[in-house]
Every structure is written in C-alpha cells, then in structure tokens.
Tab-separated table of C-alpha atoms in Angstrom:
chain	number	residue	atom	x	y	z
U	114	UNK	CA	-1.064	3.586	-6.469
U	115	UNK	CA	-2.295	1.133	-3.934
U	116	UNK	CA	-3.815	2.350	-0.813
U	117	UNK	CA	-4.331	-0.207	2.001
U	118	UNK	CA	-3.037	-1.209	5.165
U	119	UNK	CA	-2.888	-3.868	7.180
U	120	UNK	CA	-6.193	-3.978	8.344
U	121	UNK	CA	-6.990	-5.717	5.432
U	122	UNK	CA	-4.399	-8.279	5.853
U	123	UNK	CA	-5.784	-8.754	9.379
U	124	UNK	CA	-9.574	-8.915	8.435
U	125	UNK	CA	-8.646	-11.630	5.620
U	126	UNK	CA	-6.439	-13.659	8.045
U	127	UNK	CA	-9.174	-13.644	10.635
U	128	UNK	CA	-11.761	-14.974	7.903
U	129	UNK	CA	-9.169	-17.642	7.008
U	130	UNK	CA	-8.453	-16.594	3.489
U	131	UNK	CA	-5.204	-17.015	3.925
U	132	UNK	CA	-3.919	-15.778	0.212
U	133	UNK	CA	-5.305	-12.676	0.680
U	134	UNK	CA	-4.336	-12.008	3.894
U	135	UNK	CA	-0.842	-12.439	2.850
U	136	UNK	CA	-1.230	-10.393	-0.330
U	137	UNK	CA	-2.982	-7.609	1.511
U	138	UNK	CA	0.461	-7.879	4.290
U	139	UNK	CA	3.039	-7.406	1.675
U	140	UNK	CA	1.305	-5.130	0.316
U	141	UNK	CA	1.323	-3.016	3.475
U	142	UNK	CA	4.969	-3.591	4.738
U	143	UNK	CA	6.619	-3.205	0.775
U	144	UNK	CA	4.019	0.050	-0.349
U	145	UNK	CA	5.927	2.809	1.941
U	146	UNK	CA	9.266	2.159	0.581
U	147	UNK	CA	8.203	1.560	-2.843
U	148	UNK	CA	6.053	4.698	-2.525
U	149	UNK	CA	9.212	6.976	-1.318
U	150	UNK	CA	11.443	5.551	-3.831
U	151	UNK	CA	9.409	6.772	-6.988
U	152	UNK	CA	10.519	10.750	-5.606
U	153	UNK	CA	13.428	9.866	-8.258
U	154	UNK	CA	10.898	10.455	-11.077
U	155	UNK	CA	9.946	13.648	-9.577
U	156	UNK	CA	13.257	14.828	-9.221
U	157	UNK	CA	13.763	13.789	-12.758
U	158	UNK	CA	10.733	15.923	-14.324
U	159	UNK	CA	11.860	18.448	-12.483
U	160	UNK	CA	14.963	18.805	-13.935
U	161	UNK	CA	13.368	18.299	-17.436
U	162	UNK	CA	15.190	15.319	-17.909
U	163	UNK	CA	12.610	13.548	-19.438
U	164	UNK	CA	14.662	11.367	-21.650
U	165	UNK	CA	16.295	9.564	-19.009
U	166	UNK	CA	12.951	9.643	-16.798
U	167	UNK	CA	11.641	7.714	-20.270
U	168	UNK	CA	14.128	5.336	-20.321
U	169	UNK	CA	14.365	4.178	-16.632
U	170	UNK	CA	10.428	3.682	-16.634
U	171	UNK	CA	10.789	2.023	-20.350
U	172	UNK	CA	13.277	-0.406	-18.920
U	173	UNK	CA	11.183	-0.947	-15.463
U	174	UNK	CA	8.359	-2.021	-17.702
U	175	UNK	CA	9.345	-4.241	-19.851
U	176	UNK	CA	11.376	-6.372	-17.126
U	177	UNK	CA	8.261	-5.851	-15.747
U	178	UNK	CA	5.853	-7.577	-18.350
U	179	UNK	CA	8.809	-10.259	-19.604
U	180	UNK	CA	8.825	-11.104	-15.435
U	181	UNK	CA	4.638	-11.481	-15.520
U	182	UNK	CA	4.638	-13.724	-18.741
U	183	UNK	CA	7.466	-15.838	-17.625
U	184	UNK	CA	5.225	-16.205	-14.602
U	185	UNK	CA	1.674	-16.960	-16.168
U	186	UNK	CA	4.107	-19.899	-18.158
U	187	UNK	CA	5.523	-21.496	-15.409
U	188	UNK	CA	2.746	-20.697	-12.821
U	189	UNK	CA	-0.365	-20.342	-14.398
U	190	UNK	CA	-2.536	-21.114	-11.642
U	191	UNK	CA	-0.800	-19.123	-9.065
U	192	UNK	CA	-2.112	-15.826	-8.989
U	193	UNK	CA	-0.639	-15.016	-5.479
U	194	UNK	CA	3.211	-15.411	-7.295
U	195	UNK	CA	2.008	-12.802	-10.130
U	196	UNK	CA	1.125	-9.970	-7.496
U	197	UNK	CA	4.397	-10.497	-5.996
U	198	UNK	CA	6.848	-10.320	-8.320
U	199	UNK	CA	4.637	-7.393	-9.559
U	200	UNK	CA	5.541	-5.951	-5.991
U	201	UNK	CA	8.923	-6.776	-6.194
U	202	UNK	CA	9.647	-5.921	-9.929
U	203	UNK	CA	8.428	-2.571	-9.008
U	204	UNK	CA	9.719	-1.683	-5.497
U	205	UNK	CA	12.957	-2.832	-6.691
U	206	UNK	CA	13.562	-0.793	-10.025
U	207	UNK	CA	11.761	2.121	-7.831
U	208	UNK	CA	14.735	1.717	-4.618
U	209	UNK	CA	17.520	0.946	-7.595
U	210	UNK	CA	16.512	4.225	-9.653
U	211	UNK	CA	16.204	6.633	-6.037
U	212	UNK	CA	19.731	4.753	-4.881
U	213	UNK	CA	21.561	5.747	-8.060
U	214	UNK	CA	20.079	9.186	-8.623
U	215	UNK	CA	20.437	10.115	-4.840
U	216	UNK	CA	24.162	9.307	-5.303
U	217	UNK	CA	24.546	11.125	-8.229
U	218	UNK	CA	22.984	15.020	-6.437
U	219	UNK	CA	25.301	17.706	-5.462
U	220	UNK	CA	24.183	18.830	-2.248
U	221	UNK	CA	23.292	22.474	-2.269
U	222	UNK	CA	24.331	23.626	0.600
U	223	UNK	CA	21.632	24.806	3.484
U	224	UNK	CA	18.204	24.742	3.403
U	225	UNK	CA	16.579	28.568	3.372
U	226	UNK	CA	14.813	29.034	6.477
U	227	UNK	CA	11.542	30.195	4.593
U	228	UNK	CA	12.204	26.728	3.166
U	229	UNK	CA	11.947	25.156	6.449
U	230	UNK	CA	9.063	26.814	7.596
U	231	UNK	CA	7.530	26.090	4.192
U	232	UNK	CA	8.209	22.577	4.630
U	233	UNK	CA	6.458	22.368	7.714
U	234	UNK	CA	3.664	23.774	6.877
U	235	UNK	CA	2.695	21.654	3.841
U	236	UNK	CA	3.503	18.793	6.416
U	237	UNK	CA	1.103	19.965	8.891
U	238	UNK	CA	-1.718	20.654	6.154
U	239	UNK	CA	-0.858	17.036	4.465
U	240	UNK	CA	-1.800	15.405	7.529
U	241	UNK	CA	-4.419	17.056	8.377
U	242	UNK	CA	-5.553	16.191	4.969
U	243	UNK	CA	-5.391	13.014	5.306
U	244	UNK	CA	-6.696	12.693	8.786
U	245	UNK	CA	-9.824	13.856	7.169
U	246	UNK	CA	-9.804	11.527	4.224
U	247	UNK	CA	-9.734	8.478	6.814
U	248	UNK	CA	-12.237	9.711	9.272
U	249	UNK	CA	-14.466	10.311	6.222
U	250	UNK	CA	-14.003	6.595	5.638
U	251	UNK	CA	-15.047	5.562	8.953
C-alpha cells in the first residue's frame, strides 16, 4: 500500500507543482479509509471463505482495469485523472465490500476481558512501532 502523508502534498504545493501536490493530498485524506475498509478481506480469510474473498477482489479488478483503459482512451494525456479513479475505484469497492460484510456479522456477544487487555497491548506496541519507523526516517 501507499504510505505518505500530507507533507508531501505540502512540499509539492510550496514548489508549485501543483499536480502533484494535489495527487499527494488525495492521497493522504482517501488512504485511511481505504486502508480500514480492506479489514473485510481479513475477516474473509479468516473465515476460510476464500471463494467469495476471490470473487469480490476478481470483480474489484477488473472494474478496475476496464475504468483505467476507458481512461487512457478518452484522456490519454491526463495522468492526474488515471491516479484518481485508481483511488476511487479502489476505496470504493474496499468501503462497499466492509459495508456489506459488516452488515452481514452476528455480533458475538462481549468481548473477553483478556481480549481487551490483549487488544491494548498490541495497540500500545503498534505505535510504538511505528513511532520508531518515522523517527528512523528523520
């Protein structure tokens, strides 16, 4: 997946490439929901239902590609239009798929507190992580 944020978008404004910095913007407002929304695959492969986890992405990718060729016809020189409807195409298959499948759960009942506490931790050690992935960076 794509990893940047809006600094980008910033840098590339302030430089006056304008394209960019309004690639590098979408990119950074439409990534975090497009990113949560692909937990529906998860859940799928979890539940070994890897037919249906076939088909959804099967289905995603060819509207996908059919979307991208339409576009190189009718906008061939345009390559700002071709990243986003690549955006769109797949945040919005992503949020459709996580919508439907969300609806479709039986809640469990409540969560085990070892579950909780679980939770939490990986949360804590996540962040952490990736605390020291950025400062790394820097």
């Amino acid at each position: 997946m794509i990893n940047c944020g809006p600094g980008a978008g910033i840098y590339y404004f302030f430089q006056s490439n304008y394209q960019f910095s309004a690639i590098y913007l979408f990119i950074a407002i439409i990534f975090p929901f497009w990113d949560a929304s692909e937990l529906y695959d998860d859940y799928l492969q979890g539940k070994m239902n890897f037919k249906k986890s076939s088909i959804l992405t099967t289905v995603q990718q060819i509207t996908l590609s059919a979307s991208l060729i339409a576009a190189l016809v009718f906008l061939p020189k345009n390559y700002i239009y071709l990243i986003f409807i690549w955006l769109f195409v797949q945040a919005g298959f992503s949020n459709y798929y996580y919508y439907k499948i969300s609806r479709s759960i039986e809640p469990s009942g409540s969560a085990d507190a070892e579950s909780l506490k679980y939770g939490k931790h990986l949360s804590v050690i996540n962040f952490l992580d990736t605390a020291a992935v950025q400062l790394d960076n820097i």
